[in-house]
Short mmCIF file of C-alpha atoms and ligand atoms in Angstrom, two decimals:
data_model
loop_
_atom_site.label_atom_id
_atom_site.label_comp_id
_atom_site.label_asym_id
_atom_site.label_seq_id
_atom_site.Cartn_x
_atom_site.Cartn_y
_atom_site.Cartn_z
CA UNK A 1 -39.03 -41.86 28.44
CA UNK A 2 -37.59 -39.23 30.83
CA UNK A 3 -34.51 -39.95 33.35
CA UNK A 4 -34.37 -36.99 35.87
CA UNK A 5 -30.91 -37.21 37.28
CA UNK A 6 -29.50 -35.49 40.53
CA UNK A 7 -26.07 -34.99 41.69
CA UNK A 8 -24.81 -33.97 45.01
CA UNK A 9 -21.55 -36.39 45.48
CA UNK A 10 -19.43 -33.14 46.53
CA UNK A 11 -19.82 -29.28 46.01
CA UNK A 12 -21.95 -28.70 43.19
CA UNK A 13 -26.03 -29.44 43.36
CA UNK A 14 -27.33 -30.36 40.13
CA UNK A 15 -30.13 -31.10 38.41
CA UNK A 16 -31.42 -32.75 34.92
CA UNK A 17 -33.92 -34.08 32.77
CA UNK A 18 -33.19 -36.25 29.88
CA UNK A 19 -34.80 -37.84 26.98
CA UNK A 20 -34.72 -41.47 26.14
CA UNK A 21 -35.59 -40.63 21.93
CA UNK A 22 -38.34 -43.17 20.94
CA UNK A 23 -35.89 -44.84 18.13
CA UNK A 24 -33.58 -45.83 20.50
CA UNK A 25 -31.30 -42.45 19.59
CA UNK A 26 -28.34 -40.73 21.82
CA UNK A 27 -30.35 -39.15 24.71
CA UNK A 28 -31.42 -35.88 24.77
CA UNK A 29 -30.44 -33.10 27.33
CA UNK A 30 -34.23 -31.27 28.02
CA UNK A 31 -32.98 -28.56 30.82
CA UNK A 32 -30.22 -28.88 33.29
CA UNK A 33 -29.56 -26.36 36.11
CA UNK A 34 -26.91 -26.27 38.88
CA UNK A 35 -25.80 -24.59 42.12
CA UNK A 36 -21.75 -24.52 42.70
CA UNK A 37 -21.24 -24.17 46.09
CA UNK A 38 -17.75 -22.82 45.56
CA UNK A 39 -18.24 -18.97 47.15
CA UNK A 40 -19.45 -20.74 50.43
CA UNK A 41 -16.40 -23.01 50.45
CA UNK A 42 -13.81 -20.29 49.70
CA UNK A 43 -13.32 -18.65 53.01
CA UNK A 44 -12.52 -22.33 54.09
CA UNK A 45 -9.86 -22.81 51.04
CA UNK A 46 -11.34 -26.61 50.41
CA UNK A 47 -14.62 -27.95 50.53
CA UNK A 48 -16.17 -28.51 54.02
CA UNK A 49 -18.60 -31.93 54.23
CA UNK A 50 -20.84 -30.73 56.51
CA UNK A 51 -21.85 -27.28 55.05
CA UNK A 52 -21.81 -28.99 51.80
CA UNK A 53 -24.77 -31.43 53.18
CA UNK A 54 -26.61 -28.61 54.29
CA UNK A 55 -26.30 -27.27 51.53
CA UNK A 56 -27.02 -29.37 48.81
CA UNK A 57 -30.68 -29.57 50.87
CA UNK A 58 -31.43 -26.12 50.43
CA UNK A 59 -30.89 -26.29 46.64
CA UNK A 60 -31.88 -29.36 45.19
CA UNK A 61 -36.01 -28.66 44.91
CA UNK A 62 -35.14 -25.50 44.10
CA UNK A 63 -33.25 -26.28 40.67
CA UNK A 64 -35.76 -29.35 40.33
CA UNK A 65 -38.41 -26.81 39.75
CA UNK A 66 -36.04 -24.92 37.65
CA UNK A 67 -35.70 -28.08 35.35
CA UNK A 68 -38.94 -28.48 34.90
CA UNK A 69 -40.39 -24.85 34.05
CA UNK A 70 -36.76 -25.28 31.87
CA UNK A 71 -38.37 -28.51 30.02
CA UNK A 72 -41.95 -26.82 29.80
CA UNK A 73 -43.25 -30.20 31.88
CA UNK A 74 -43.54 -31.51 35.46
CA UNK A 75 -42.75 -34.16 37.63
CA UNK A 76 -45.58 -36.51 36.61
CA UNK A 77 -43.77 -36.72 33.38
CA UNK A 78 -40.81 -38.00 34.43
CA UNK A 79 -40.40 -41.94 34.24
CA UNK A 80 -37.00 -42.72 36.14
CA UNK A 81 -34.97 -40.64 38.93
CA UNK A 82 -31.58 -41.34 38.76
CA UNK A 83 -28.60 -40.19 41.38
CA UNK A 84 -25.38 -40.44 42.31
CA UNK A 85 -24.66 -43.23 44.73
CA UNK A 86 -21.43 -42.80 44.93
CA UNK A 87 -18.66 -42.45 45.07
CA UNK A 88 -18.37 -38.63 46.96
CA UNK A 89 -19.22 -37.30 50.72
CA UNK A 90 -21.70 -39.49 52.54
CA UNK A 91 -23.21 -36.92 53.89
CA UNK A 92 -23.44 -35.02 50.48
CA UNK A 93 -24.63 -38.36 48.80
CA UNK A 94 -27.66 -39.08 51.16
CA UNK A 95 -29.28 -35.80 50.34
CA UNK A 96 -29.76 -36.64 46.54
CA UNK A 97 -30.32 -40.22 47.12
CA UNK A 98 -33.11 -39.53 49.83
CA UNK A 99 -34.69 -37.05 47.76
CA UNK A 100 -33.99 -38.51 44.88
CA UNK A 101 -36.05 -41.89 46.04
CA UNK A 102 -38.65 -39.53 47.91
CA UNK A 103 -39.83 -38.10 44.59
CA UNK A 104 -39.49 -41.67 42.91
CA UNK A 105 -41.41 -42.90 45.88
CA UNK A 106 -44.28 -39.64 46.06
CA UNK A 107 -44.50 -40.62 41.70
CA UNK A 108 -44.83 -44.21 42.10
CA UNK A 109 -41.62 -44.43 39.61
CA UNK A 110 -38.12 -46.75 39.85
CA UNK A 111 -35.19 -45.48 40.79
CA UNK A 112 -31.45 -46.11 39.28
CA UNK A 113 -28.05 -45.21 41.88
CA UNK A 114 -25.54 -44.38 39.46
CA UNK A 115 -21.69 -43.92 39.54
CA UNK A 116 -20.40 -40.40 39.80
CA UNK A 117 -17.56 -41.19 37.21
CA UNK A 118 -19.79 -43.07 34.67
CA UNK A 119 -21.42 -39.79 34.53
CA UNK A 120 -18.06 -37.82 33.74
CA UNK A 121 -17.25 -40.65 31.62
CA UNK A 122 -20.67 -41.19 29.17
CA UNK A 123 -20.87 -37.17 29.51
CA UNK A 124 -19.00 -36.74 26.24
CA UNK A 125 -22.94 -38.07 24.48
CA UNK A 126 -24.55 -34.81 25.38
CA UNK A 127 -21.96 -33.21 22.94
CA UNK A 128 -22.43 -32.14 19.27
CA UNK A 129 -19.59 -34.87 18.62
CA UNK A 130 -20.75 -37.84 20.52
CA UNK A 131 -18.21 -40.35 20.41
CA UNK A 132 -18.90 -44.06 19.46
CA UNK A 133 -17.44 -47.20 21.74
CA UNK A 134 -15.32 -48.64 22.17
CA UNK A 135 -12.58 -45.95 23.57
CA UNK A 136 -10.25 -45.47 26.18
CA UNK A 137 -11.09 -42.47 28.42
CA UNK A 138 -8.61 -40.38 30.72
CA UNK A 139 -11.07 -39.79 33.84
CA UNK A 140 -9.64 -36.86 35.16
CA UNK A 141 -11.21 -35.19 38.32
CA UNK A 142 -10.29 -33.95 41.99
CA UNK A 143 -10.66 -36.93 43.45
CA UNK A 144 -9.49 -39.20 40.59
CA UNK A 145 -7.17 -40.34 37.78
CA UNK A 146 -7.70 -43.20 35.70
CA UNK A 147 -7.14 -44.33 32.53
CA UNK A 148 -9.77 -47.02 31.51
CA UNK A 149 -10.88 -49.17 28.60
CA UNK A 150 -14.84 -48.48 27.76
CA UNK A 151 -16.42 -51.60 25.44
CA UNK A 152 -20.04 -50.19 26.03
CA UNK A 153 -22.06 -49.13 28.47
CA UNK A 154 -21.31 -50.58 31.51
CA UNK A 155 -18.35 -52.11 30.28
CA UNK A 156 -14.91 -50.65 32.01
CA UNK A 157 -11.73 -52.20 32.44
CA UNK A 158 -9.43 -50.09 34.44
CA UNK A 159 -5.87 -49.86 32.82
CA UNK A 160 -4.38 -47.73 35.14
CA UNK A 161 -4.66 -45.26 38.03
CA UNK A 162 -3.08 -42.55 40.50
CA UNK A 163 -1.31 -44.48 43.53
CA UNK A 164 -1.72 -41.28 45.29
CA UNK A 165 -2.96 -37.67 44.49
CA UNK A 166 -5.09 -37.01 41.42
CA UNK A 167 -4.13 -34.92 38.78
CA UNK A 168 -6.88 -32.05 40.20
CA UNK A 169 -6.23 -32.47 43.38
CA UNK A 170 -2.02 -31.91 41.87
CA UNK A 171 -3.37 -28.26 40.29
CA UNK A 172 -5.45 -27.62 43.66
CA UNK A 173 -2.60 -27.94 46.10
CA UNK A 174 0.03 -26.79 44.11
CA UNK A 175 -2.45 -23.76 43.67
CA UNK A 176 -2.86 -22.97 47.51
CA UNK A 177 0.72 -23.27 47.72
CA UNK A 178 0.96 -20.04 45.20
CA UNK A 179 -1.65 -18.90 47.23
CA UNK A 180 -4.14 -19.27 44.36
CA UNK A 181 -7.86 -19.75 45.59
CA UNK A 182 -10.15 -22.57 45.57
CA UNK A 183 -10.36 -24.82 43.57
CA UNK A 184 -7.30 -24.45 42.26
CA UNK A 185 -7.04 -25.72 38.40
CA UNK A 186 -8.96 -22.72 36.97
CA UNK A 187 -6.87 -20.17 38.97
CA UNK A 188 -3.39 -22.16 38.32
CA UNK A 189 -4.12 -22.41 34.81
CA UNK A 190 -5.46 -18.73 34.51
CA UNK A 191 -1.58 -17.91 36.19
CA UNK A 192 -0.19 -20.37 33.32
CA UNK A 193 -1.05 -18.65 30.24
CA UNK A 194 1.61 -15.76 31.61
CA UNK A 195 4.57 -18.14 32.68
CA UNK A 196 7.14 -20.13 31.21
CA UNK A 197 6.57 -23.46 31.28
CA UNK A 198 10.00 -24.76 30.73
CA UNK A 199 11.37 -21.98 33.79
CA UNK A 200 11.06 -24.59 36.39
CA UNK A 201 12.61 -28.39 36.18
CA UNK A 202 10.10 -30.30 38.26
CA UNK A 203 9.31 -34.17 38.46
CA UNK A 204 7.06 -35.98 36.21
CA UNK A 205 6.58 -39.22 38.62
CA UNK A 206 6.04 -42.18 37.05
CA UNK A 207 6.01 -41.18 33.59
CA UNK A 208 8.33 -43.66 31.86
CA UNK A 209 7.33 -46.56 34.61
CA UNK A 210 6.11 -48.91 32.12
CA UNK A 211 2.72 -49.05 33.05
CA UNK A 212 -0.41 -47.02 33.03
CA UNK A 213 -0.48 -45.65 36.48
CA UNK A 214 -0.05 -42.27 37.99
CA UNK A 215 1.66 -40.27 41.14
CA UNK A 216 1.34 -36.90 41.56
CA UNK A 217 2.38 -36.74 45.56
CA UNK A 218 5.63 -35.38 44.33
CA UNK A 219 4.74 -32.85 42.36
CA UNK A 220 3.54 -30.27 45.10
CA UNK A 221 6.45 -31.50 46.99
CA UNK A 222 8.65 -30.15 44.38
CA UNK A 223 6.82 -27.08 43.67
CA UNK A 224 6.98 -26.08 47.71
CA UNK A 225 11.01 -26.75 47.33
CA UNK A 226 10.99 -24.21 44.44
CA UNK A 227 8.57 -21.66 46.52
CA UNK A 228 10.93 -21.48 49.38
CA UNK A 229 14.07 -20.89 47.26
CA UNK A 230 12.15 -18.22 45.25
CA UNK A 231 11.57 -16.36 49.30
CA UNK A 232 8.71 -14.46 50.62
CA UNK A 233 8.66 -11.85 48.54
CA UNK A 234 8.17 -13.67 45.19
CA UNK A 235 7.32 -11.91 42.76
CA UNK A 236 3.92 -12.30 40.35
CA UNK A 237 6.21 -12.87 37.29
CA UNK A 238 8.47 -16.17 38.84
CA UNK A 239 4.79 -17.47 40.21
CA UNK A 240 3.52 -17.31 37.08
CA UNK A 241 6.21 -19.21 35.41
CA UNK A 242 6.39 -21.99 38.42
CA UNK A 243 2.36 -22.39 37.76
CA UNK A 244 3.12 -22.73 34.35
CA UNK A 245 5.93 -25.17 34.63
CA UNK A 246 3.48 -27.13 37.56
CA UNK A 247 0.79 -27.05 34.54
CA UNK A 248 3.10 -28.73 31.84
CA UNK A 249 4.32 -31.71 34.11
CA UNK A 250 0.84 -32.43 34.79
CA UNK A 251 0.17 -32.30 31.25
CA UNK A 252 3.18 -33.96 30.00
CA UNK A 253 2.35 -37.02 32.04
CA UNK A 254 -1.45 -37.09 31.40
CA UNK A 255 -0.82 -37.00 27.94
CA UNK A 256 1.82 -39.50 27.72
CA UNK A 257 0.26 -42.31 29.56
CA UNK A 258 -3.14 -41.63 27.19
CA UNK A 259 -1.02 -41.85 24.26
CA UNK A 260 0.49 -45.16 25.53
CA UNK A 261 -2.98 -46.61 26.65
CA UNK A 262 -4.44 -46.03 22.89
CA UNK A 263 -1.36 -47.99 21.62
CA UNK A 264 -1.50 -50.63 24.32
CA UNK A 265 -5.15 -51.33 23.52
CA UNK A 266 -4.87 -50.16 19.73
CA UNK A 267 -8.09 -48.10 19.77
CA UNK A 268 -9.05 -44.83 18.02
CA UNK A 269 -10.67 -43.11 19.94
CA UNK A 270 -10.34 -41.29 23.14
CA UNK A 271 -13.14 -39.55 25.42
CA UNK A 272 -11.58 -37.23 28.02
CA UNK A 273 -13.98 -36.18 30.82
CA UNK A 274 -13.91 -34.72 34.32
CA UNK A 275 -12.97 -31.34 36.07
CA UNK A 276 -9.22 -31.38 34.91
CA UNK A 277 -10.47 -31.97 31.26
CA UNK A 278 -11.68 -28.33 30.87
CA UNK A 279 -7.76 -27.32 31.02
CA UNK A 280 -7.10 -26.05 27.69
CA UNK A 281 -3.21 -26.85 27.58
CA UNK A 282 -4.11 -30.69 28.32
CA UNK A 283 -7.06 -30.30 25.12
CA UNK A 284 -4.41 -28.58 22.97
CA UNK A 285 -1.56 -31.06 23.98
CA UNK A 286 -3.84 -34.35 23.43
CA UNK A 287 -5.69 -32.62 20.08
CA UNK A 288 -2.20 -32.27 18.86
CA UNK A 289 -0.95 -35.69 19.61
CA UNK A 290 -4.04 -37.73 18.56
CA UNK A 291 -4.06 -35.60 15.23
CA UNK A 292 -0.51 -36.83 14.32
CA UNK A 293 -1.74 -40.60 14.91
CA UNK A 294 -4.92 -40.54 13.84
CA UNK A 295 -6.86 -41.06 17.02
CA UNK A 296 -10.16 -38.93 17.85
CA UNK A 297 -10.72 -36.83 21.13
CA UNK A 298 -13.80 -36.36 22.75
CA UNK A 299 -14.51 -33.94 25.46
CA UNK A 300 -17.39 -33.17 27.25
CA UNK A 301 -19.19 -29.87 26.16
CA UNK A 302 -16.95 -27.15 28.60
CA UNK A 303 -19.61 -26.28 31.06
CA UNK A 304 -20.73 -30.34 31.35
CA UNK A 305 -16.65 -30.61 32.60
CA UNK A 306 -17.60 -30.48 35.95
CA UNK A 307 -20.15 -32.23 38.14
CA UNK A 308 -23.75 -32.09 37.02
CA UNK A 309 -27.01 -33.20 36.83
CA UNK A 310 -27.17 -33.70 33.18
CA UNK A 311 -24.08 -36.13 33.14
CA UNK A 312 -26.26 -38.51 35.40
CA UNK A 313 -29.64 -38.38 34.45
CA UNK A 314 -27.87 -39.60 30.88
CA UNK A 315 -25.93 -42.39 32.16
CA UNK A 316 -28.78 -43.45 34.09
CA UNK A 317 -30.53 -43.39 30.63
CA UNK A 318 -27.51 -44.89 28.47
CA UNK A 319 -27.93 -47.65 30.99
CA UNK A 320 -31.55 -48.23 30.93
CA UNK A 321 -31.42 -48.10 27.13
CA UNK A 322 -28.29 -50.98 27.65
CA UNK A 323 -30.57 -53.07 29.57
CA UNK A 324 -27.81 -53.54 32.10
CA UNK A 325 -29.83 -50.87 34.67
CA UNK A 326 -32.07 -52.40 37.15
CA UNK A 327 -34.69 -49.37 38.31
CA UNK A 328 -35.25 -50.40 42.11
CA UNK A 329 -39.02 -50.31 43.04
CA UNK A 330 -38.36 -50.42 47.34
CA UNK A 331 -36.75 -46.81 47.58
CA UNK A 332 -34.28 -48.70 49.97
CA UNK A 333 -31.29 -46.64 49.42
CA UNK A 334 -27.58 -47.09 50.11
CA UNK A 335 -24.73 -44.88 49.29
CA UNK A 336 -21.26 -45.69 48.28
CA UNK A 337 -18.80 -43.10 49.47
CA UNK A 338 -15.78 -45.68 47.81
CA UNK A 339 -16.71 -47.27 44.95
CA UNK A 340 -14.30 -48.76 42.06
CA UNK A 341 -15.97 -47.92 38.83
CA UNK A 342 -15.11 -51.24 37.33
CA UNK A 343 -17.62 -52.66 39.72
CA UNK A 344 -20.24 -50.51 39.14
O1 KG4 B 1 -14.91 -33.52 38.05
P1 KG4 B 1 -14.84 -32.42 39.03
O2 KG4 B 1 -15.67 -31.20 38.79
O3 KG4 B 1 -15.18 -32.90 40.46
C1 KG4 B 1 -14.84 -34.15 40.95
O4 KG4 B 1 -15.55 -35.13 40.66
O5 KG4 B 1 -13.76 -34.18 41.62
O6 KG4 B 1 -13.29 -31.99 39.11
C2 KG4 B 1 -12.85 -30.97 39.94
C3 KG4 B 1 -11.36 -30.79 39.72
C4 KG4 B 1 -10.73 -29.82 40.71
O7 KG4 B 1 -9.54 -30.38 41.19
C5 KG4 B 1 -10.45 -28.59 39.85
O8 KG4 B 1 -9.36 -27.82 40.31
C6 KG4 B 1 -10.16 -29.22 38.51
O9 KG4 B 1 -11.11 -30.26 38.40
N1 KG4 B 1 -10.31 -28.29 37.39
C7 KG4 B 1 -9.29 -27.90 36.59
C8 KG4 B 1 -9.82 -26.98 35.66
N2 KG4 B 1 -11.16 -26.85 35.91
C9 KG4 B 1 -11.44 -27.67 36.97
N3 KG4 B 1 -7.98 -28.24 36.61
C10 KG4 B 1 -7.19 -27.67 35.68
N4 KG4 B 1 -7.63 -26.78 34.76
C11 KG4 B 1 -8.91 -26.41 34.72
N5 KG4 B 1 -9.32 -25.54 33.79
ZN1 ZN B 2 -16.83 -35.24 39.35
#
């Protein structure tokens, strides 16, 4: 069996085929390919919904012919199209669920809307070291930060969240405030690896609270108190040492509260997945501290970090083979630009 899977929930367009092995195996990635839409963002320093839209429309076909001269097969072989149906842009959403349930629709095949963070979070399967439930995962991406408890496919209990920014949208803003570009975590943590991180005292909000959630509001707060007494003229080596310092408190925090959801729940095993979970000082950090108690990380192969096709045309596949999917036959299609994960 063959899921194709499309993404478009924000700035990326991306494309994949997977296969469904006949014994029942971990699902295979056959080709994946993937438009980032960041250069046409930049001039705008964030991501702007309507040109991403417009955008995602030019590219999907495009990189869905790619996949399949990739796969060496064609759309007839494909058995289930999978999307992301939320949560993201609406606007960016409707293009890969209305071409994502035209081609089911032109094949004669079911369709299967699938949660954008389900994707991040089951991505960790397409690695060489696929993980094995139950774990906790640290979901880690711009637009979210949650800590949950994974029993199986399908099966999430949220333990605890951000009650404002998320941890990537922390390293974005705190970013364009050193006058980084966009996105911000890959620049701020490129600055890092030339500052001091213990040069700047800045909060780490919420960090001994007692339970599982997150704030990171404060945190670029803090870091545009420390800009303006640093002056106009700052210099490259104090802004790499404040980026570095901005880094660690993310990390510090991120890293604590995973540590303290493994004992709460007593598992072994943590899978850490989305955008922020390509930053090396949070791998090394939680590699270190799961090593000393025995716990095992997961990550998502680096360049399956970010959003992609591959990440959904596998869960849409994980939950087929979990027999909690129900393919939709009508090619109705809704999209769900807020959508609690737990309830997908
Ligand atoms: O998962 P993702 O690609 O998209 C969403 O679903 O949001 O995550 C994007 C986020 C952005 O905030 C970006 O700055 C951050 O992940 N990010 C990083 C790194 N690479 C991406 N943050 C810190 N360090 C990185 N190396
Ligand atoms: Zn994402």
């Amino acid at each position: 069996m063959n899921v194709l899977g499309i993404e478009s929930s924000c700035d990326e367009t991306g494309v994949a085929l997977v296969q469904v092995p006949p014994d029942g195996g971990v699902p295979r990635l056959r080709a994946h390919a993937l438009h980032s839409q960041i250069e046409m963002h930049r001039a705008y320093g964030g991501v702007v919904p309507e040109l991403a839209s417009r955008d995602h429309i030019r590219r999907v076909l495009p990189l869905a012919r790619q996949v399949f001269v990739d796969a060496g097969c064609s759309l007839e072989d494909v058995d289930v199209v999978a999307y992301t149906r939320g949560p993201g842009l609406a606007g960016a959403l409707l293009v890969g669920a209305g071409v994502a349930c035209a081609l089911a629709a032109a094949l004669g095949k079911p369709t299967l809307g699938i949660h954008h963070l389900e994707g991040h979070l089951l991505s960790p399967f397409l690695s060489d070291d696929p993980p094995e439930f139950p774990f906790v995962a640290l979901l880690v991406s711009g637009g979210h930060t949650q800590l949950m408890r994974v029993q199986g496919v399908g099966e999430y209990e949220l333990l605890g969240e951000t009650i404002d920014d998320a941890a990537g949208e922390a390293f974005d803003k705190s970013a364009k405030l050193l006058g980084l570009g966009y996105p911000g975590g890959p620049a701020l943590s490129r600055l890092a690896e030339f500052g001091n991180p213990e040069a700047f005292e800045l909060p780490r909000p919420l960090m001994h609270s007692g339970n599982l959630d997150f704030s990171f509001a404060g945190l670029k707060t803090a870091v545009m108190t420390q800009l303006r007494k640093l002056g106009p003229d700052v210099c490259e080596q104090p802004k790499a040492d404040l980026a570095a310092s901005t880094q660690e408190a993310i990390v510090d925090v991120l890293s604590a509260k995973s540590m303290k959801a493994l004992k709460a729940t007593g598992l072994k095993r943590l899978v850490v997945a989305g955008g922020v979970g390509a930053n090396r000082a949070l791998r090394t950090r939680l590699n270190s501290l799961c090593r000393r108690v025995g716990v095992r990380v997961h990550y998502p192969e680096l360049h399956l970090c970010s959003d992609n096709g591959a990440m959904i045309a596998l869960a849409g596949a994980m939950r087929l083979q979990s027999g909690r999917a129900v393919p939709a036959h009508d090619y109705a299609f809704d999209v769900k630009p807020r959508w609690p994960l737990a309830e997908a």
